[in-house]
mmCIF file of C-alpha atoms in Angstrom:
data_model
loop_
_atom_site.group_PDB
_atom_site.id
_atom_site.type_symbol
_atom_site.label_atom_id
_atom_site.label_comp_id
_atom_site.label_asym_id
_atom_site.label_seq_id
_atom_site.Cartn_x
_atom_site.Cartn_y
_atom_site.Cartn_z
ATOM 1 C CA UNK A 1 45.295 2.178 -16.906
ATOM 2 C CA UNK A 2 43.747 -1.303 -15.999
ATOM 3 C CA UNK A 3 39.782 -1.190 -16.272
ATOM 4 C CA UNK A 4 37.940 -3.315 -13.614
ATOM 5 C CA UNK A 5 35.449 -6.162 -14.941
ATOM 6 C CA UNK A 6 32.106 -4.787 -15.058
ATOM 7 C CA UNK A 7 29.447 -7.983 -12.927
ATOM 8 C CA UNK A 8 27.484 -8.991 -15.896
ATOM 9 C CA UNK A 9 25.268 -10.738 -13.247
ATOM 10 C CA UNK A 10 23.776 -10.272 -9.571
ATOM 11 C CA UNK A 11 22.644 -12.768 -7.062
ATOM 12 C CA UNK A 12 19.003 -12.679 -6.565
ATOM 13 C CA UNK A 13 17.722 -10.062 -3.727
ATOM 14 C CA UNK A 14 15.623 -12.668 -1.819
ATOM 15 C CA UNK A 15 17.656 -15.584 -2.276
ATOM 16 C CA UNK A 16 16.979 -18.398 0.254
ATOM 17 C CA UNK A 17 14.179 -16.059 2.337
ATOM 18 C CA UNK A 18 10.714 -16.976 2.220
ATOM 19 C CA UNK A 19 7.662 -14.721 1.569
ATOM 20 C CA UNK A 20 4.199 -15.205 2.601
ATOM 21 C CA UNK A 21 1.713 -13.570 0.191
ATOM 22 C CA UNK A 22 -1.538 -12.959 2.061
ATOM 23 C CA UNK A 23 -4.410 -12.498 -0.864
ATOM 24 C CA UNK A 24 -1.994 -13.995 -3.091
ATOM 25 C CA UNK A 25 -4.157 -15.584 -5.607
ATOM 26 C CA UNK A 26 -4.459 -12.915 -8.224
ATOM 27 C CA UNK A 27 -3.933 -9.273 -8.775
ATOM 28 C CA UNK A 28 -1.145 -7.449 -6.891
ATOM 29 C CA UNK A 29 -0.448 -10.219 -4.450
ATOM 30 C CA UNK A 30 -0.014 -12.795 -7.424
ATOM 31 C CA UNK A 31 2.692 -10.424 -9.112
ATOM 32 C CA UNK A 32 4.692 -9.809 -5.887
ATOM 33 C CA UNK A 33 4.758 -13.510 -5.240
ATOM 34 C CA UNK A 34 6.066 -13.909 -8.938
ATOM 35 C CA UNK A 35 8.604 -11.344 -8.727
ATOM 36 C CA UNK A 36 9.541 -12.744 -5.218
ATOM 37 C CA UNK A 37 10.047 -16.215 -6.796
ATOM 38 C CA UNK A 38 12.328 -14.500 -9.369
ATOM 39 C CA UNK A 39 14.441 -13.067 -6.966
ATOM 40 C CA UNK A 40 15.326 -16.454 -5.355
ATOM 41 C CA UNK A 41 12.326 -16.579 -2.383
ATOM 42 C CA UNK A 42 10.260 -19.411 -1.794
ATOM 43 C CA UNK A 43 6.249 -18.264 -1.470
ATOM 44 C CA UNK A 44 3.502 -19.182 0.602
ATOM 45 C CA UNK A 45 0.253 -17.979 -0.958
ATOM 46 C CA UNK A 46 -2.980 -17.513 1.059
ATOM 47 C CA UNK A 47 -6.482 -17.006 -0.387
ATOM 48 C CA UNK A 48 -10.202 -17.278 0.427
ATOM 49 C CA UNK A 49 -10.734 -18.961 -3.029
ATOM 50 C CA UNK A 50 -9.199 -22.618 -3.106
ATOM 51 C CA UNK A 51 -9.341 -23.432 -6.711
ATOM 52 C CA UNK A 52 -7.462 -19.611 -8.110
ATOM 53 C CA UNK A 53 -5.211 -20.527 -5.042
ATOM 54 C CA UNK A 54 -4.392 -23.620 -6.647
ATOM 55 C CA UNK A 55 -3.706 -22.353 -10.052
ATOM 56 C CA UNK A 56 -1.786 -19.526 -8.693
ATOM 57 C CA UNK A 57 0.458 -21.945 -6.901
ATOM 58 C CA UNK A 58 1.084 -23.748 -10.351
ATOM 59 C CA UNK A 59 1.963 -20.816 -12.055
ATOM 60 C CA UNK A 60 4.646 -19.796 -9.735
ATOM 61 C CA UNK A 61 5.480 -23.086 -8.089
ATOM 62 C CA UNK A 62 4.957 -22.081 -4.752
ATOM 63 C CA UNK A 63 6.004 -23.414 -1.464
ATOM 64 C CA UNK A 64 2.877 -23.991 -0.121
ATOM 65 C CA UNK A 65 -0.562 -22.630 0.398
ATOM 66 C CA UNK A 66 -3.879 -21.756 2.685
ATOM 67 C CA UNK A 67 -7.447 -21.230 2.052
ATOM 68 C CA UNK A 68 -8.863 -19.189 4.935
ATOM 69 C CA UNK A 69 -10.640 -15.463 5.202
ATOM 70 C CA UNK A 70 -7.944 -13.206 6.614
ATOM 71 C CA UNK A 71 -9.970 -11.295 8.155
ATOM 72 C CA UNK A 72 -11.052 -13.867 10.574
ATOM 73 C CA UNK A 73 -8.584 -12.986 13.196
ATOM 74 C CA UNK A 74 -8.660 -16.781 14.587
ATOM 75 C CA UNK A 75 -8.174 -18.455 11.334
ATOM 76 C CA UNK A 76 -5.463 -16.041 10.363
ATOM 77 C CA UNK A 77 -3.279 -16.995 13.989
ATOM 78 C CA UNK A 78 -3.785 -20.527 13.488
ATOM 79 C CA UNK A 79 -2.119 -19.933 9.977
ATOM 80 C CA UNK A 80 0.668 -18.475 11.637
ATOM 81 C CA UNK A 81 1.348 -20.950 14.253
ATOM 82 C CA UNK A 82 1.175 -23.768 11.977
ATOM 83 C CA UNK A 83 3.811 -22.397 9.835
ATOM 84 C CA UNK A 84 6.944 -25.257 10.394
ATOM 85 C CA UNK A 85 9.504 -22.887 9.985
ATOM 86 C CA UNK A 86 10.627 -19.130 10.733
ATOM 87 C CA UNK A 87 9.644 -16.801 7.501
ATOM 88 C CA UNK A 88 10.975 -13.432 6.398
ATOM 89 C CA UNK A 89 8.365 -11.073 4.945
ATOM 90 C CA UNK A 90 4.795 -11.179 5.011
ATOM 91 C CA UNK A 91 2.723 -9.091 2.070
ATOM 92 C CA UNK A 92 -0.892 -8.266 2.940
ATOM 93 C CA UNK A 93 -2.999 -7.579 -0.050
ATOM 94 C CA UNK A 94 -6.280 -8.673 0.882
ATOM 95 C CA UNK A 95 -9.206 -6.506 1.884
ATOM 96 C CA UNK A 96 -11.045 -4.276 -0.738
ATOM 97 C CA UNK A 97 -11.823 -0.504 -0.319
ATOM 98 C CA UNK A 98 -15.286 0.478 0.471
ATOM 99 C CA UNK A 99 -16.389 3.233 -2.257
ATOM 100 C CA UNK A 100 -20.018 4.370 -0.618
ATOM 101 C CA UNK A 101 -21.371 6.776 0.854
ATOM 102 C CA UNK A 102 -21.498 6.473 4.738
ATOM 103 C CA UNK A 103 -24.753 8.255 4.792
ATOM 104 C CA UNK A 104 -26.448 5.379 3.092
ATOM 105 C CA UNK A 105 -24.428 2.528 4.925
ATOM 106 C CA UNK A 106 -26.154 1.000 8.065
ATOM 107 C CA UNK A 107 -24.444 1.414 11.076
ATOM 108 C CA UNK A 108 -22.849 -1.891 11.235
ATOM 109 C CA UNK A 109 -21.637 -2.016 7.950
ATOM 110 C CA UNK A 110 -20.139 1.310 8.578
ATOM 111 C CA UNK A 111 -18.069 0.043 11.443
ATOM 112 C CA UNK A 112 -17.078 -2.925 9.522
ATOM 113 C CA UNK A 113 -16.139 -0.732 6.846
ATOM 114 C CA UNK A 114 -14.173 1.664 8.875
ATOM 115 C CA UNK A 115 -12.123 -0.888 11.000
ATOM 116 C CA UNK A 116 -11.504 -4.227 9.098
ATOM 117 C CA UNK A 117 -8.652 -3.138 6.908
ATOM 118 C CA UNK A 118 -6.619 -1.503 9.883
ATOM 119 C CA UNK A 119 -7.534 -4.654 12.273
ATOM 120 C CA UNK A 120 -6.516 -6.852 9.567
ATOM 121 C CA UNK A 121 -3.059 -5.073 9.714
ATOM 122 C CA UNK A 122 -2.897 -5.300 13.755
ATOM 123 C CA UNK A 123 -4.109 -8.862 13.504
ATOM 124 C CA UNK A 124 -1.239 -9.945 10.970
ATOM 125 C CA UNK A 125 1.368 -8.074 13.031
ATOM 126 C CA UNK A 126 0.149 -9.560 16.364
ATOM 127 C CA UNK A 127 -0.274 -13.135 14.574
ATOM 128 C CA UNK A 128 3.270 -13.013 12.808
ATOM 129 C CA UNK A 129 5.357 -12.190 16.139
ATOM 130 C CA UNK A 130 7.693 -14.781 16.569
ATOM 131 C CA UNK A 131 7.288 -16.163 12.993
ATOM 132 C CA UNK A 132 9.193 -13.380 11.024
ATOM 133 C CA UNK A 133 12.597 -13.459 11.632
ATOM 134 C CA UNK A 134 14.726 -10.126 13.204
ATOM 135 C CA UNK A 135 15.471 -9.107 9.321
ATOM 136 C CA UNK A 136 12.244 -9.507 8.039
ATOM 137 C CA UNK A 137 9.494 -7.219 7.311
ATOM 138 C CA UNK A 138 5.536 -6.430 6.838
ATOM 139 C CA UNK A 139 4.261 -4.729 4.153
ATOM 140 C CA UNK A 140 0.815 -3.708 3.957
ATOM 141 C CA UNK A 141 -1.402 -2.247 0.903
ATOM 142 C CA UNK A 142 -3.260 1.267 1.201
ATOM 143 C CA UNK A 143 -4.435 3.942 -1.903
ATOM 144 C CA UNK A 144 -3.659 7.290 -2.728
ATOM 145 C CA UNK A 145 -7.445 7.986 -4.430
ATOM 146 C CA UNK A 146 -9.494 8.810 -1.176
ATOM 147 C CA UNK A 147 -6.593 11.369 0.407
ATOM 148 C CA UNK A 148 -9.072 14.456 -0.842
ATOM 149 C CA UNK A 149 -12.016 14.571 0.179
ATOM 150 C CA UNK A 150 -14.968 13.850 -2.162
ATOM 151 C CA UNK A 151 -18.200 13.036 -2.056
ATOM 152 C CA UNK A 152 -19.195 9.159 -1.137
ATOM 153 C CA UNK A 153 -15.318 8.788 0.019
ATOM 154 C CA UNK A 154 -15.898 9.703 3.952
ATOM 155 C CA UNK A 155 -15.194 5.812 4.765
ATOM 156 C CA UNK A 156 -12.441 4.811 2.802
ATOM 157 C CA UNK A 157 -10.819 8.497 3.096
ATOM 158 C CA UNK A 158 -10.645 8.182 6.989
ATOM 159 C CA UNK A 159 -9.164 4.270 6.755
ATOM 160 C CA UNK A 160 -6.554 5.497 4.074
ATOM 161 C CA UNK A 161 -5.459 9.090 6.715
ATOM 162 C CA UNK A 162 -5.112 6.380 9.352
ATOM 163 C CA UNK A 163 -3.585 3.507 7.724
ATOM 164 C CA UNK A 164 -0.122 5.273 7.569
ATOM 165 C CA UNK A 165 0.154 6.282 11.537
ATOM 166 C CA UNK A 166 -1.021 2.760 12.046
ATOM 167 C CA UNK A 167 2.143 1.345 9.921
ATOM 168 C CA UNK A 168 4.734 4.155 11.558
ATOM 169 C CA UNK A 169 3.712 2.815 15.277
ATOM 170 C CA UNK A 170 3.647 -0.914 14.278
ATOM 171 C CA UNK A 171 7.800 -0.255 12.824
ATOM 172 C CA UNK A 172 8.110 0.898 16.280
ATOM 173 C CA UNK A 173 6.188 -1.591 18.093
ATOM 174 C CA UNK A 174 7.682 -4.324 16.289
ATOM 175 C CA UNK A 175 11.421 -3.278 15.805
ATOM 176 C CA UNK A 176 13.993 -4.725 14.853
ATOM 177 C CA UNK A 177 10.869 -6.171 12.049
ATOM 178 C CA UNK A 178 10.292 -3.714 9.236
ATOM 179 C CA UNK A 179 6.577 -2.685 8.618
ATOM 180 C CA UNK A 180 5.709 -0.428 5.472
ATOM 181 C CA UNK A 181 2.896 0.427 3.176
ATOM 182 C CA UNK A 182 2.307 0.891 -0.186
ATOM 183 C CA UNK A 183 -0.081 2.848 -1.452
ATOM 184 C CA UNK A 184 -1.230 2.560 -4.807
ATOM 185 C CA UNK A 185 -3.710 4.733 -6.954
ATOM 186 C CA UNK A 186 -5.300 2.947 -9.788
ATOM 187 C CA UNK A 187 -3.523 -0.392 -10.578
ATOM 188 C CA UNK A 188 -4.870 -2.503 -13.616
ATOM 189 C CA UNK A 189 -6.125 -5.516 -11.538
ATOM 190 C CA UNK A 190 -9.567 -7.922 -11.907
ATOM 191 C CA UNK A 191 -10.342 -6.221 -8.601
ATOM 192 C CA UNK A 192 -10.568 -2.196 -10.385
ATOM 193 C CA UNK A 193 -12.221 -4.273 -13.362
ATOM 194 C CA UNK A 194 -14.843 -5.881 -10.749
ATOM 195 C CA UNK A 195 -15.249 -2.521 -9.652
ATOM 196 C CA UNK A 196 -15.684 -0.119 -12.582
ATOM 197 C CA UNK A 197 -17.306 -2.793 -14.912
ATOM 198 C CA UNK A 198 -18.347 -1.055 -18.270
ATOM 199 C CA UNK A 199 -15.845 2.096 -17.149
ATOM 200 C CA UNK A 200 -13.102 0.035 -17.192
ATOM 201 C CA UNK A 201 -11.706 1.396 -20.820
ATOM 202 C CA UNK A 202 -12.502 4.761 -20.125
ATOM 203 C CA UNK A 203 -10.773 4.740 -17.002
ATOM 204 C CA UNK A 204 -7.739 3.313 -18.502
ATOM 205 C CA UNK A 205 -8.132 5.865 -21.500
ATOM 206 C CA UNK A 206 -8.070 8.668 -19.544
ATOM 207 C CA UNK A 207 -5.288 7.583 -16.831
ATOM 208 C CA UNK A 208 -3.101 7.273 -20.188
ATOM 209 C CA UNK A 209 -3.707 10.691 -21.343
ATOM 210 C CA UNK A 210 -3.429 12.434 -18.109
ATOM 211 C CA UNK A 211 -0.814 10.567 -15.761
ATOM 212 C CA UNK A 212 2.516 11.650 -16.043
ATOM 213 C CA UNK A 213 3.872 8.636 -16.967
ATOM 214 C CA UNK A 214 1.587 8.235 -19.837
ATOM 215 C CA UNK A 215 0.613 4.436 -18.983
ATOM 216 C CA UNK A 216 -1.450 3.010 -16.351
ATOM 217 C CA UNK A 217 0.230 1.387 -13.296
ATOM 218 C CA UNK A 218 -0.086 -2.358 -13.024
ATOM 219 C CA UNK A 219 0.357 -5.225 -10.896
ATOM 220 C CA UNK A 220 4.325 -5.547 -11.941
ATOM 221 C CA UNK A 221 4.925 -1.862 -10.737
ATOM 222 C CA UNK A 222 3.292 -2.716 -6.982
ATOM 223 C CA UNK A 223 5.291 -5.694 -7.249
ATOM 224 C CA UNK A 224 8.838 -4.237 -8.281
ATOM 225 C CA UNK A 225 8.163 -1.714 -5.312
ATOM 226 C CA UNK A 226 7.549 -4.529 -2.656
ATOM 227 C CA UNK A 227 10.336 -6.751 -3.227
ATOM 228 C CA UNK A 228 12.516 -3.512 -3.165
ATOM 229 C CA UNK A 229 11.027 -3.092 0.389
ATOM 230 C CA UNK A 230 11.353 -6.376 1.085
ATOM 231 C CA UNK A 231 15.225 -6.591 0.195
ATOM 232 C CA UNK A 232 16.393 -3.067 1.295
ATOM 233 C CA UNK A 233 16.919 -3.150 5.404
ATOM 234 C CA UNK A 234 17.126 0.643 5.771
ATOM 235 C CA UNK A 235 13.114 0.700 5.097
ATOM 236 C CA UNK A 236 10.603 0.872 7.934
ATOM 237 C CA UNK A 237 7.558 2.839 9.043
ATOM 238 C CA UNK A 238 7.058 4.495 5.856
ATOM 239 C CA UNK A 239 4.471 4.706 3.304
ATOM 240 C CA UNK A 240 5.563 4.637 -0.283
ATOM 241 C CA UNK A 241 2.846 6.049 -3.354
ATOM 242 C CA UNK A 242 3.079 4.210 -6.483
ATOM 243 C CA UNK A 243 0.290 5.814 -8.576
ATOM 244 C CA UNK A 244 1.928 7.355 -12.015
ATOM 245 C CA UNK A 245 1.512 10.696 -10.540
ATOM 246 C CA UNK A 246 -2.026 10.629 -10.296
ATOM 247 C CA UNK A 247 -2.592 12.591 -7.515
ATOM 248 C CA UNK A 248 -0.655 15.515 -9.147
ATOM 249 C CA UNK A 249 -3.581 15.626 -11.810
ATOM 250 C CA UNK A 250 -6.458 14.797 -9.766
#
């Protein structure tokens, strides 16, 4: 009986495609860009800090960069309008969660906290229309940590619950462009370090001891999921958790 040869190499999953990473100068965004480059994609990075953006672009040999505030709808629209060619995928990691009590936040700040993350997704969807190819996708970042009510989490919990509904509806509105959400738990990034400060190492130790995966989730874990969502053309309108089982034990 003859045995068929088993291929030892595979074609890169994003070969010849273009990926835009909004918030791509560090953390999850930069790691996703690096992973996309390894899978054959051309990558365009955006971020607010020009110096960090240029450094990230050098690290991964990015196709291009654009420094602007993604929460500024006018700048965001101009960025997409100025793209010379169609792109294939947009990954949005910009915008940080707001962990503070709604009773202690001035009304105007509370309004921004409640709407900024959702409006960013809507504005990206509007701006990307006509620039993302029909086989392309939009991927947004959300979280899992605020799904259960806790003191001080009212604002971020509200956004956490609303985000999947928005993504599912955008998937219908933008079809055949695919729209998906990645919901992460704790991810060991510079943002996490800035939020936790001196408590970072303690939190890492807690997670190593309690998570079912027995390790801390890193940017590479999220990036691997993001690239899979880009390449799997059957995925749309869904939320994908990547938290190492954190919800099961917290």
